[in-house]
PDB file of C-alpha atoms and ligand atoms in Angstrom:
ATOM      1  CA  MET A1479      20.578  -3.566 -11.914  1.00 64.00           C
ATOM      2  CA  ASN A1480      17.351  -2.893  -9.946  1.00 78.00           C
ATOM      3  CA  LYS A1481      16.615  -5.258  -6.998  1.00 92.00           C
ATOM      4  CA  LYS A1482      13.649  -7.607  -7.391  1.00 94.00           C
ATOM      5  CA  ILE A1483      10.692  -6.836  -5.332  1.00 98.00           C
ATOM      6  CA  VAL A1484       7.518  -9.002  -4.717  1.00 98.00           C
ATOM      7  CA  VAL A1485       4.065  -7.123  -4.126  1.00 98.00           C
ATOM      8  CA  PHE A1486       1.609  -9.935  -2.111  1.00 98.00           C
ATOM      9  CA  GLY A1487      -1.578  -8.552  -1.746  1.00 98.00           C
ATOM     10  CA  SER A1488      -5.512  -7.381  -3.429  1.00 98.00           C
ATOM     11  CA  TYR A1489      -6.406  -6.777  -6.445  1.00 98.00           C
ATOM     12  CA  VAL A1490     -10.143  -5.391  -6.057  1.00 98.00           C
ATOM     13  CA  THR A1491     -12.513  -3.169  -8.640  1.00 98.00           C
ATOM     14  CA  ASP A1492     -12.888   0.404  -7.280  1.00 97.00           C
ATOM     15  CA  LEU A1493     -16.168   1.671  -7.952  1.00 97.00           C
ATOM     16  CA  THR A1494     -15.861   5.462  -6.890  1.00 96.00           C
ATOM     17  CA  VAL A1495     -18.572   8.327  -6.216  1.00 96.00           C
ATOM     18  CA  PHE A1496     -17.436  11.753  -6.478  1.00 94.00           C
ATOM     19  CA  ALA A1497     -19.936  13.719  -3.899  1.00 95.00           C
ATOM     20  CA  PRO A1498     -20.051  17.178  -2.787  1.00 95.00           C
ATOM     21  CA  GLN A1499     -19.502  15.917   0.884  1.00 94.00           C
ATOM     22  CA  LEU A1500     -19.758  12.383   2.751  1.00 95.00           C
ATOM     23  CA  PRO A1501     -22.901  11.109   3.890  1.00 94.00           C
ATOM     24  CA  VAL A1502     -23.696  10.728   7.640  1.00 94.00           C
ATOM     25  CA  PRO A1503     -24.979   6.866   8.348  1.00 93.00           C
ATOM     26  CA  GLY A1504     -28.787   6.673   7.481  1.00 94.00           C
ATOM     27  CA  GLN A1505     -28.147   9.919   4.433  1.00 94.00           C
ATOM     28  CA  THR A1506     -28.865   9.577   0.863  1.00 95.00           C
ATOM     29  CA  ILE A1507     -27.104  12.330  -1.068  1.00 95.00           C
ATOM     30  CA  LEU A1508     -26.586  12.621  -4.435  1.00 95.00           C
ATOM     31  CA  GLY A1509     -23.053  12.440  -6.394  1.00 95.00           C
ATOM     32  CA  LYS A1510     -21.438  14.399  -8.873  1.00 90.00           C
ATOM     33  CA  TYR A1511     -20.050  11.559 -11.346  1.00 90.00           C
ATOM     34  CA  PHE A1512     -19.050   7.394 -10.917  1.00 95.00           C
ATOM     35  CA  LYS A1513     -15.912   6.003 -12.068  1.00 93.00           C
ATOM     36  CA  SER A1514     -14.831   2.245 -12.022  1.00 95.00           C
ATOM     37  CA  GLY A1515     -11.230   1.580 -12.289  1.00 96.00           C
ATOM     38  CA  PRO A1516      -8.593  -0.890 -11.060  1.00 98.00           C
ATOM     39  CA  GLY A1517      -7.707  -0.758  -7.218  1.00 98.00           C
ATOM     40  CA  GLY A1518      -6.862  -2.667  -4.023  1.00 98.00           C
ATOM     41  CA  LYS A1519      -3.930  -1.805  -1.870  1.00 98.00           C
ATOM     42  CA  GLY A1520      -1.547  -4.739  -2.864  1.00 98.00           C
ATOM     43  CA  SER A1521      -2.332  -4.010  -6.883  1.00 98.00           C
ATOM     44  CA  ASN A1522      -1.833  -0.142  -6.022  1.00 98.00           C
ATOM     45  CA  GLN A1523       1.439  -0.424  -4.936  1.00 98.00           C
ATOM     46  CA  ALA A1524       2.422  -2.757  -7.658  1.00 98.00           C
ATOM     47  CA  VAL A1525       1.473  -0.634 -10.289  1.00 98.00           C
ATOM     48  CA  ALA A1526       3.314   2.725  -8.113  1.00 98.00           C
ATOM     49  CA  ILE A1527       6.479   0.175  -8.215  1.00 98.00           C
ATOM     50  CA  HIS A1528       6.119  -0.704 -12.100  1.00 98.00           C
ATOM     51  CA  ARG A1529       5.509   2.671 -13.163  1.00 98.00           C
ATOM     52  CA  THR A1530       8.641   3.701 -11.577  1.00 98.00           C
ATOM     53  CA  GLY A1531      10.885   1.349 -14.141  1.00 97.00           C
ATOM     54  CA  THR A1532      11.494  -1.129 -10.609  1.00 97.00           C
ATOM     55  CA  ASN A1533      11.406  -4.645 -11.322  1.00 96.00           C
ATOM     56  CA  VAL A1534       8.169  -6.000  -9.538  1.00 98.00           C
ATOM     57  CA  THR A1535       5.946  -9.539  -9.501  1.00 98.00           C
ATOM     58  CA  PHE A1536       2.628  -9.101  -8.172  1.00 98.00           C
ATOM     59  CA  VAL A1537       1.153 -11.894  -6.633  1.00 98.00           C
ATOM     60  CA  THR A1538      -2.706 -11.716  -6.272  1.00 98.00           C
ATOM     61  CA  LYS A1539      -6.204 -13.587  -6.750  1.00 98.00           C
ATOM     62  CA  LEU A1540      -8.868 -13.107  -9.217  1.00 98.00           C
ATOM     63  CA  GLY A1541     -12.016 -14.592  -9.543  1.00 98.00           C
ATOM     64  CA  LYS A1542     -13.284 -16.034 -12.864  1.00 97.00           C
ATOM     65  CA  ASP A1543     -15.232 -13.238 -13.911  1.00 97.00           C
ATOM     66  CA  ALA A1544     -15.788  -9.974 -16.177  1.00 97.00           C
ATOM     67  CA  LEU A1545     -13.755  -8.026 -13.029  1.00 97.00           C
ATOM     68  CA  GLY A1546     -10.876 -10.381 -12.827  1.00 98.00           C
ATOM     69  CA  ASP A1547     -10.706 -10.191 -16.877  1.00 97.00           C
ATOM     70  CA  MET A1548     -10.580  -6.241 -16.231  1.00 97.00           C
ATOM     71  CA  ALA A1549      -7.653  -6.577 -14.176  1.00 98.00           C
ATOM     72  CA  ARG A1550      -5.737  -8.827 -16.876  1.00 98.00           C
ATOM     73  CA  VAL A1551      -6.212  -6.075 -19.683  1.00 98.00           C
ATOM     74  CA  PHE A1552      -4.883  -3.389 -17.488  1.00 98.00           C
ATOM     75  CA  TYR A1553      -1.802  -5.296 -16.534  1.00 98.00           C
ATOM     76  CA  GLU A1554      -1.066  -6.207 -20.061  1.00 98.00           C
ATOM     77  CA  ASN A1555      -1.968  -2.720 -21.010  1.00 98.00           C
ATOM     78  CA  GLU A1556       0.617  -1.425 -18.253  1.00 98.00           C
ATOM     79  CA  LYS A1557       3.184  -4.472 -19.397  1.00 98.00           C
ATOM     80  CA  MET A1558       3.106  -6.028 -16.061  1.00 98.00           C
ATOM     81  CA  SER A1559       3.690  -9.730 -15.585  1.00 95.00           C
ATOM     82  CA  LEU A1560       0.888 -12.047 -14.978  1.00 97.00           C
ATOM     83  CA  GLU A1561       3.170 -14.648 -13.596  1.00 97.00           C
ATOM     84  CA  GLY A1562       1.815 -14.143 -10.056  1.00 98.00           C
ATOM     85  CA  VAL A1563      -1.883 -13.813 -11.057  1.00 98.00           C
ATOM     86  CA  LEU A1564      -4.096 -16.513  -9.219  1.00 98.00           C
ATOM     87  CA  CYS A1565      -7.598 -17.425 -10.076  1.00 97.00           C
ATOM     88  CA  ASP A1566     -10.221 -18.688  -7.669  1.00 97.00           C
ATOM     89  CA  ASP A1567     -12.649 -21.164  -8.959  1.00 95.00           C
ATOM     90  CA  VAL A1568     -14.978 -20.053  -6.358  1.00 97.00           C
ATOM     91  CA  TYR A1569     -14.872 -16.461  -5.150  1.00 98.00           C
ATOM     92  CA  GLU A1570     -15.030 -13.915  -7.420  1.00 98.00           C
ATOM     93  CA  THR A1571     -12.877 -10.891  -7.828  1.00 98.00           C
ATOM     94  CA  GLY A1572     -13.047  -8.424  -4.886  1.00 98.00           C
ATOM     95  CA  ALA A1573     -14.894  -4.813  -5.108  1.00 98.00           C
ATOM     96  CA  ALA A1574     -14.056  -1.474  -3.050  1.00 98.00           C
ATOM     97  CA  LEU A1575     -17.333   1.039  -2.658  1.00 97.00           C
ATOM     98  CA  ILE A1576     -15.514   4.517  -2.287  1.00 96.00           C
ATOM     99  CA  ILE A1577     -17.070   7.907  -1.733  1.00 96.00           C
ATOM    100  CA  VAL A1578     -14.295  10.871  -2.806  1.00 92.00           C
ATOM    101  CA  ASP A1579     -15.460  14.407  -1.114  1.00 94.00           C
ATOM    102  CA  GLU A1580     -15.367  16.443  -3.478  1.00 91.00           C
ATOM    103  CA  GLN A1581     -14.420  19.955  -1.409  1.00 91.00           C
ATOM    104  CA  SER A1582     -11.817  17.938   1.012  1.00 88.00           C
ATOM    105  CA  ALA A1583     -10.446  15.627  -1.778  1.00 84.00           C
ATOM    106  CA  GLN A1584     -10.844  12.861   1.802  1.00 87.00           C
ATOM    107  CA  ASN A1585     -12.831   9.372   1.021  1.00 90.00           C
ATOM    108  CA  GLU A1586     -14.624   6.544   2.949  1.00 94.00           C
ATOM    109  CA  ILE A1587     -13.942   2.953   1.749  1.00 94.00           C
ATOM    110  CA  VAL A1588     -15.602  -0.458   2.111  1.00 97.00           C
ATOM    111  CA  VAL A1589     -13.601  -3.343   0.301  1.00 97.00           C
ATOM    112  CA  ALA A1590     -15.206  -6.685   0.078  1.00 98.00           C
ATOM    113  CA  LEU A1591     -11.692  -8.915  -0.694  1.00 98.00           C
ATOM    114  CA  GLY A1592     -13.315 -11.794  -2.572  1.00 98.00           C
ATOM    115  CA  ALA A1593     -10.893 -14.047  -4.116  1.00 98.00           C
ATOM    116  CA  CYS A1594      -8.278 -11.946  -2.276  1.00 98.00           C
ATOM    117  CA  GLY A1595      -9.693 -13.093   1.034  1.00 98.00           C
ATOM    118  CA  HIS A1596      -8.887 -16.947  -0.172  1.00 98.00           C
ATOM    119  CA  PHE A1597      -5.333 -17.635  -0.441  1.00 98.00           C
ATOM    120  CA  THR A1598      -5.009 -21.190   0.220  1.00 98.00           C
ATOM    121  CA  GLU A1599      -1.560 -23.272   0.886  1.00 98.00           C
ATOM    122  CA  GLN A1600      -1.263 -24.106  -2.419  1.00 98.00           C
ATOM    123  CA  ASP A1601      -1.490 -20.518  -3.239  1.00 98.00           C
ATOM    124  CA  VAL A1602       1.287 -19.882  -0.210  1.00 98.00           C
ATOM    125  CA  GLU A1603       3.403 -22.454  -1.819  1.00 98.00           C
ATOM    126  CA  PHE A1604       3.018 -20.490  -5.126  1.00 98.00           C
ATOM    127  CA  ALA A1605       3.996 -17.389  -3.981  1.00 98.00           C
ATOM    128  CA  LYS A1606       6.921 -18.634  -2.118  1.00 98.00           C
ATOM    129  CA  LYS A1607       8.576 -19.520  -5.285  1.00 98.00           C
ATOM    130  CA  ILE A1608       8.337 -16.200  -6.583  1.00 98.00           C
ATOM    131  CA  ILE A1609       9.729 -14.922  -3.588  1.00 98.00           C
ATOM    132  CA  SER A1610      12.644 -17.212  -3.592  1.00 97.00           C
ATOM    133  CA  ASP A1611      14.593 -15.011  -5.774  1.00 96.00           C
ATOM    134  CA  ALA A1612      13.418 -11.532  -4.668  1.00 98.00           C
ATOM    135  CA  ASP A1613      15.465  -9.355  -2.668  1.00 98.00           C
ATOM    136  CA  ILE A1614      12.259  -7.042  -1.225  1.00 98.00           C
ATOM    137  CA  LEU A1615       8.453  -8.378  -0.211  1.00 98.00           C
ATOM    138  CA  LEU A1616       5.782  -5.811   0.110  1.00 98.00           C
ATOM    139  CA  VAL A1617       2.525  -6.382   1.724  1.00 98.00           C
ATOM    140  CA  GLN A1618      -0.383  -5.205   3.135  1.00 98.00           C
ATOM    141  CA  LEU A1619      -3.451  -6.589   5.252  1.00 98.00           C
ATOM    142  CA  GLU A1620      -6.107  -6.666   2.270  1.00 98.00           C
ATOM    143  CA  THR A1621      -5.857 -10.526   2.260  1.00 98.00           C
ATOM    144  CA  ASN A1622      -6.543 -13.696   4.889  1.00 98.00           C
ATOM    145  CA  LEU A1623      -3.965 -12.751   7.332  1.00 98.00           C
ATOM    146  CA  GLU A1624      -2.566 -16.418   7.698  1.00 98.00           C
ATOM    147  CA  ALA A1625      -1.277 -16.425   4.182  1.00 98.00           C
ATOM    148  CA  THR A1626       0.420 -12.988   4.735  1.00 98.00           C
ATOM    149  CA  GLU A1627       2.200 -14.282   7.706  1.00 98.00           C
ATOM    150  CA  ALA A1628       3.020 -17.231   6.228  1.00 98.00           C
ATOM    151  CA  VAL A1629       4.832 -15.495   3.264  1.00 98.00           C
ATOM    152  CA  VAL A1630       6.303 -12.921   5.279  1.00 98.00           C
ATOM    153  CA  ARG A1631       7.762 -15.877   7.566  1.00 98.00           C
ATOM    154  CA  TYR A1632       9.173 -17.186   4.470  1.00 98.00           C
ATOM    155  CA  ALA A1633      10.800 -14.329   3.282  1.00 98.00           C
ATOM    156  CA  LYS A1634      12.222 -13.365   6.663  1.00 98.00           C
ATOM    157  CA  GLU A1635      13.897 -16.742   6.633  1.00 98.00           C
ATOM    158  CA  ARG A1636      15.401 -16.297   3.423  1.00 98.00           C
ATOM    159  CA  GLY A1637      16.820 -12.952   4.038  1.00 98.00           C
ATOM    160  CA  VAL A1638      14.674 -11.268   1.827  1.00 98.00           C
ATOM    161  CA  LEU A1639      13.793  -7.536   3.081  1.00 98.00           C
ATOM    162  CA  THR A1640      10.201  -7.711   4.474  1.00 98.00           C
ATOM    163  CA  ILE A1641       7.768  -4.614   4.579  1.00 98.00           C
ATOM    164  CA  LEU A1642       4.144  -4.261   5.793  1.00 98.00           C
ATOM    165  CA  ASN A1643       1.903  -1.540   5.613  1.00 98.00           C
ATOM    166  CA  PRO A1644      -0.833  -2.410   8.110  1.00 98.00           C
ATOM    167  CA  ALA A1645      -3.559  -1.430   5.969  1.00 98.00           C
ATOM    168  CA  PRO A1646      -6.481  -1.734   6.915  1.00 96.00           C
ATOM    169  CA  ALA A1647      -5.837  -1.953  10.361  1.00 94.00           C
ATOM    170  CA  LYS A1648      -5.735  -5.335  11.936  1.00 94.00           C
ATOM    171  CA  ALA A1649      -4.836  -6.877  15.882  1.00 94.00           C
ATOM    172  CA  LEU A1650      -1.534  -8.579  14.801  1.00 97.00           C
ATOM    173  CA  LYS A1651       0.745 -11.087  16.835  1.00 96.00           C
ATOM    174  CA  ARG A1652       3.940 -10.243  18.073  1.00 95.00           C
ATOM    175  CA  ASP A1653       5.613 -12.871  16.389  1.00 96.00           C
ATOM    176  CA  PHE A1654       4.533 -11.278  12.852  1.00 98.00           C
ATOM    177  CA  LEU A1655       5.777  -7.801  14.161  1.00 97.00           C
ATOM    178  CA  GLU A1656       8.693  -9.585  14.732  1.00 98.00           C
ATOM    179  CA  ASN A1657       9.513 -10.796  11.051  1.00 98.00           C
ATOM    180  CA  ILE A1658       8.676  -7.118   9.312  1.00 98.00           C
ATOM    181  CA  ASP A1659      11.677  -4.683   8.691  1.00 98.00           C
ATOM    182  CA  ILE A1660       9.903  -1.703   8.010  1.00 98.00           C
ATOM    183  CA  LEU A1661       6.605  -1.398   9.254  1.00 98.00           C
ATOM    184  CA  THR A1662       4.555   1.720   7.519  1.00 98.00           C
ATOM    185  CA  PRO A1663       1.141   2.455   9.080  1.00 98.00           C
ATOM    186  CA  ASN A1664      -0.826   5.573   8.774  1.00 97.00           C
ATOM    187  CA  GLU A1665      -1.822   7.316  11.792  1.00 96.00           C
ATOM    188  CA  THR A1666      -5.009   5.566  12.501  1.00 96.00           C
ATOM    189  CA  GLU A1667      -3.216   2.535  12.005  1.00 97.00           C
ATOM    190  CA  ALA A1668      -0.319   3.378  14.304  1.00 98.00           C
ATOM    191  CA  SER A1669      -3.127   4.294  17.036  1.00 97.00           C
ATOM    192  CA  SER A1670      -4.956   0.861  16.500  1.00 96.00           C
ATOM    193  CA  LEU A1671      -1.881  -1.325  16.566  1.00 97.00           C
ATOM    194  CA  THR A1672      -0.280   0.481  19.876  1.00 97.00           C
ATOM    195  CA  GLY A1673      -3.643   1.741  21.821  1.00 97.00           C
ATOM    196  CA  ILE A1674      -1.596   5.227  21.438  1.00 97.00           C
ATOM    197  CA  TYR A1675      -3.620   8.241  19.990  1.00 97.00           C
ATOM    198  CA  VAL A1676      -1.907   9.411  17.541  1.00 96.00           C
ATOM    199  CA  ASP A1677      -2.283  12.976  16.458  1.00 94.00           C
ATOM    200  CA  GLN A1678      -0.672  14.631  13.847  1.00 91.00           C
ATOM    201  CA  ALA A1679      -0.393  17.703  15.754  1.00 91.00           C
ATOM    202  CA  ASP A1680       1.497  16.257  18.874  1.00 95.00           C
ATOM    203  CA  ASP A1681       5.001  14.828  17.838  1.00 96.00           C
ATOM    204  CA  GLU A1682       5.282  13.497  21.257  1.00 97.00           C
ATOM    205  CA  SER A1683       2.354  11.181  20.554  1.00 97.00           C
ATOM    206  CA  ILE A1684       3.739   9.914  16.908  1.00 98.00           C
ATOM    207  CA  ARG A1685       7.205   9.516  18.500  1.00 98.00           C
ATOM    208  CA  ARG A1686       5.578   7.477  21.474  1.00 98.00           C
ATOM    209  CA  ALA A1687       4.270   4.984  19.398  1.00 98.00           C
ATOM    210  CA  ALA A1688       6.881   4.770  16.970  1.00 98.00           C
ATOM    211  CA  ARG A1689       9.038   3.651  20.120  1.00 98.00           C
ATOM    212  CA  GLU A1690       6.284   0.932  21.180  1.00 97.00           C
ATOM    213  CA  LEU A1691       6.129  -0.487  17.171  1.00 98.00           C
ATOM    214  CA  LEU A1692       9.906  -0.507  17.523  1.00 98.00           C
ATOM    215  CA  SER A1693       9.631  -2.283  20.958  1.00 97.00           C
ATOM    216  CA  ALA A1694       6.877  -4.902  19.366  1.00 96.00           C
ATOM    217  CA  GLY A1695       9.894  -6.220  17.362  1.00 96.00           C
ATOM    218  CA  VAL A1696       9.710  -4.212  14.048  1.00 98.00           C
ATOM    219  CA  GLY A1697      13.145  -2.802  12.482  1.00 98.00           C
ATOM    220  CA  LYS A1698      12.203   0.405  11.413  1.00 98.00           C
ATOM    221  CA  VAL A1699       8.719   2.475  11.548  1.00 98.00           C
ATOM    222  CA  ILE A1700       7.548   4.960   9.045  1.00 98.00           C
ATOM    223  CA  ILE A1701       4.189   6.604  10.052  1.00 98.00           C
ATOM    224  CA  THR A1702       2.471   8.578   7.491  1.00 97.00           C
ATOM    225  CA  LEU A1703       0.533  11.615   8.454  1.00 96.00           C
ATOM    226  CA  GLY A1704      -1.667  12.953   5.472  1.00 90.00           C
ATOM    227  CA  GLU A1705      -1.300  16.635   4.760  1.00 87.00           C
ATOM    228  CA  ARG A1706       1.530  16.892   7.805  1.00 91.00           C
ATOM    229  CA  GLY A1707       3.744  14.452   5.929  1.00 94.00           C
ATOM    230  CA  VAL A1708       5.897  11.823   7.244  1.00 97.00           C
ATOM    231  CA  TYR A1709       7.438  10.697  10.373  1.00 98.00           C
ATOM    232  CA  ALA A1710      10.248   7.746  10.341  1.00 98.00           C
ATOM    233  CA  SER A1711      12.523   6.436  12.742  1.00 98.00           C
ATOM    234  CA  ASP A1712      15.125   4.078  12.334  1.00 96.00           C
ATOM    235  CA  GLY A1713      15.813   3.188  15.884  1.00 94.00           C
ATOM    236  CA  ASN A1714      18.667   5.731  16.181  1.00 95.00           C
ATOM    237  CA  GLU A1715      17.775   8.777  13.630  1.00 96.00           C
ATOM    238  CA  GLU A1716      14.235  10.194  13.541  1.00 97.00           C
ATOM    239  CA  LEU A1717      12.909  12.490  10.963  1.00 95.00           C
ATOM    240  CA  PHE A1718       9.587  14.452  10.063  1.00 95.00           C
ATOM    241  CA  TYR A1719       9.461  15.512   6.366  1.00 93.00           C
ATOM    242  CA  GLU A1720       6.512  17.859   5.368  1.00 89.00           C
ATOM    243  CA  PRO A1721       4.579  16.539   1.767  1.00 86.00           C
ATOM    244  CA  ILE A1722       5.764  18.398  -1.296  1.00 89.00           C
ATOM    245  CA  LYS A1723       3.251  20.245  -3.823  1.00 89.00           C
ATOM    246  CA  THR A1724       3.015  18.934  -7.016  1.00 92.00           C
ATOM    247  CA  GLY A1725      -0.385  20.298  -7.766  1.00 93.00           C
ATOM    248  CA  GLU A1726      -3.860  20.875  -6.810  1.00 93.00           C
ATOM    249  CA  VAL A1727      -4.999  17.860  -4.724  1.00 92.00           C
ATOM    250  CA  VAL A1728      -8.048  16.081  -6.028  1.00 90.00           C
ATOM    251  CA  ASP A1729      -8.244  12.458  -4.835  1.00 90.00           C
ATOM    252  CA  THR A1730      -6.181  11.525  -1.725  1.00 91.00           C
ATOM    253  CA  THR A1731      -7.344   7.618  -2.226  1.00 92.00           C
ATOM    254  CA  GLY A1732      -4.361   5.715  -2.876  1.00 95.00           C
ATOM    255  CA  ALA A1733      -2.034   7.981  -1.782  1.00 95.00           C
ATOM    256  CA  GLY A1734      -0.571   5.512   1.100  1.00 97.00           C
ATOM    257  CA  ASP A1735      -0.082   3.111  -1.745  1.00 98.00           C
ATOM    258  CA  ALA A1736       1.810   5.708  -3.764  1.00 98.00           C
ATOM    259  CA  PHE A1737       3.879   6.193  -1.068  1.00 98.00           C
ATOM    260  CA  ASN A1738       4.666   2.614   0.052  1.00 98.00           C
ATOM    261  CA  GLY A1739       5.094   1.353  -3.755  1.00 98.00           C
ATOM    262  CA  GLY A1740       7.456   4.383  -3.776  1.00 98.00           C
ATOM    263  CA  PHE A1741       9.316   3.589  -0.813  1.00 98.00           C
ATOM    264  CA  ALA A1742      10.113  -0.084  -1.908  1.00 98.00           C
ATOM    265  CA  ALA A1743      10.910   0.952  -5.408  1.00 98.00           C
ATOM    266  CA  GLY A1744      13.373   3.715  -3.844  1.00 98.00           C
ATOM    267  CA  ILE A1745      14.854   0.933  -1.620  1.00 98.00           C
ATOM    268  CA  ALA A1746      14.990  -1.450  -4.938  1.00 98.00           C
ATOM    269  CA  GLN A1747      17.024   1.282  -7.010  1.00 97.00           C
ATOM    270  CA  GLY A1748      19.625   1.427  -3.926  1.00 97.00           C
ATOM    271  CA  LEU A1749      18.691   4.619  -2.283  1.00 97.00           C
ATOM    272  CA  GLU A1750      18.871   4.346   1.544  1.00 97.00           C
ATOM    273  CA  PHE A1751      15.751   4.425   4.192  1.00 98.00           C
ATOM    274  CA  PHE A1752      15.652   8.353   4.673  1.00 97.00           C
ATOM    275  CA  GLN A1753      16.544   9.212   0.925  1.00 97.00           C
ATOM    276  CA  ALA A1754      13.726   6.510  -0.217  1.00 97.00           C
ATOM    277  CA  ILE A1755      10.912   8.288   2.152  1.00 97.00           C
ATOM    278  CA  LYS A1756      11.639  11.379   0.367  1.00 95.00           C
ATOM    279  CA  TYR A1757      11.379   9.666  -3.089  1.00 97.00           C
ATOM    280  CA  ALA A1758       8.280   8.245  -1.889  1.00 97.00           C
ATOM    281  CA  THR A1759       6.908  11.366  -0.749  1.00 96.00           C
ATOM    282  CA  VAL A1760       7.352  12.895  -4.514  1.00 96.00           C
ATOM    283  CA  VAL A1761       5.553   9.793  -5.516  1.00 97.00           C
ATOM    284  CA  SER A1762       2.378  10.051  -3.416  1.00 96.00           C
ATOM    285  CA  SER A1763       2.368  13.708  -4.214  1.00 96.00           C
ATOM    286  CA  LEU A1764       1.895  13.148  -7.379  1.00 97.00           C
ATOM    287  CA  ALA A1765      -0.643  10.732  -7.183  1.00 97.00           C
ATOM    288  CA  VAL A1766      -3.304  12.898  -5.499  1.00 95.00           C
ATOM    289  CA  THR A1767      -2.951  15.274  -7.868  1.00 96.00           C
ATOM    290  CA  ARG A1768      -4.984  13.058 -10.380  1.00 94.00           C
ATOM    291  CA  VAL A1769      -8.233  10.768  -9.374  1.00 91.00           C
ATOM    292  CA  GLY A1770      -8.009   7.220  -8.928  1.00 92.00           C
ATOM    293  CA  THR A1771      -5.671   4.744  -7.373  1.00 95.00           C
ATOM    294  CA  ALA A1772      -3.424   2.811  -9.494  1.00 96.00           C
ATOM    295  CA  PRO A1773      -4.135   4.888 -13.207  1.00 96.00           C
ATOM    296  CA  ALA A1774      -3.238   7.780 -10.530  1.00 97.00           C
ATOM    297  CA  MET A1775       0.278   6.217  -9.902  1.00 98.00           C
ATOM    298  CA  PRO A1776       3.041   9.053 -11.699  1.00 98.00           C
ATOM    299  CA  HIS A1777       5.723   7.277 -14.399  1.00 98.00           C
ATOM    300  CA  LYS A1778       9.438   7.774 -13.312  1.00 97.00           C
ATOM    301  CA  SER A1779       9.926  10.786 -15.889  1.00 96.00           C
ATOM    302  CA  GLU A1780       7.760  12.645 -14.066  1.00 96.00           C
ATOM    303  CA  ILE A1781       9.050  11.495 -10.390  1.00 96.00           C
ATOM    304  CA  ILE A1782      12.128  12.448 -11.450  1.00 94.00           C
ATOM    305  CA  LYS A1783      11.244  16.290 -11.970  1.00 93.00           C
ATOM    306  CA  TYR A1784      10.406  16.830  -8.636  1.00 90.00           C
ATOM    307  CA  LEU A1785      13.546  14.758  -6.880  1.00 85.00           C
TER     308      LEU A1785
HETATM  309  O1  RIB B 382      -5.567   2.378  -0.777  1.00 59.24           O
HETATM  310  C1  RIB B 382      -6.797   2.579  -1.392  1.00 59.24           C
HETATM  311  C2  RIB B 382      -7.398   1.246  -2.104  1.00 59.24           C
HETATM  312  O2  RIB B 382      -7.880   0.509  -0.770  1.00 59.24           O
HETATM  313  C3  RIB B 382      -8.347   1.109  -2.972  1.00 59.24           C
HETATM  314  O3  RIB B 382      -7.554   1.379  -4.459  1.00 59.24           O
HETATM  315  C4  RIB B 382      -9.516   0.453  -2.617  1.00 59.24           C
HETATM  316  O4  RIB B 382      -9.342  -0.362  -3.677  1.00 59.24           O
HETATM  317  C5  RIB B 382      -8.846  -0.152  -1.118  1.00 59.24           C
HETATM  318  O5  RIB B 382      -8.334  -1.593  -1.333  1.00 59.24           O
END
């Protein structure tokens, strides 16, 4: 039986325009087409986990509006539990404005968190009940930080494995980092957390940032490096992984979420740290071959083919 994962984090509606290039400040360009759909780092990661066939409960907050209703319908269609879905009376469901460059498949994103930026103390108590019988807690930074700090503190006290994907980057206190078993920044987030410029082409900059994060109190570090793949260190051993090619890359939005969801799922399925990273690499390599975020997450049957 798989272990139980709780994801605490954001649901927002993704409003995506695919364009021939990313605009520069002050420029208006014509996009090719528009797509809206379910997004938010927390939700994308929870969907990625669910589609691997792993037990996950997602704790999030929606508004009382049409976008919130769309989210509920999406989870019902996915056959995901709605047990952890809260509803805010005041704040609306969050939204993300995304531009995807069709040439490079890179993106630019601005997120307005809406309800997910307003978890109350009561919501945190609700989340703690769900976490109380979990094995793994996966969080990101698309929430009001004090709520995430509180659920992580609780999980750590109960011996639940804590994974933080520190996205989008924010300054974090040492006593929060000390409660993190596994930290998974991308290179930009690693730079912003450590003050060390992490350059994909410079192995030593990657290693230095990882050492800095380990000495700040986190248990293990995984730095995702885009096209370069992934670097991981458990404090003793370290490894660089190349990404695998599963098809043409069309949209990298949500690649980090696919990786984090895949990694947590791998751990829940009993894989050890470095094996779970390989598993996660397959999940993210498949996700970038499709358009969108949550809808692009691969199913177990597809993942197995590439393992
Ligand atoms: O990581 C990708 C996600 O970031 C998008 O789905 C968007 O909603 C933003 O939160």
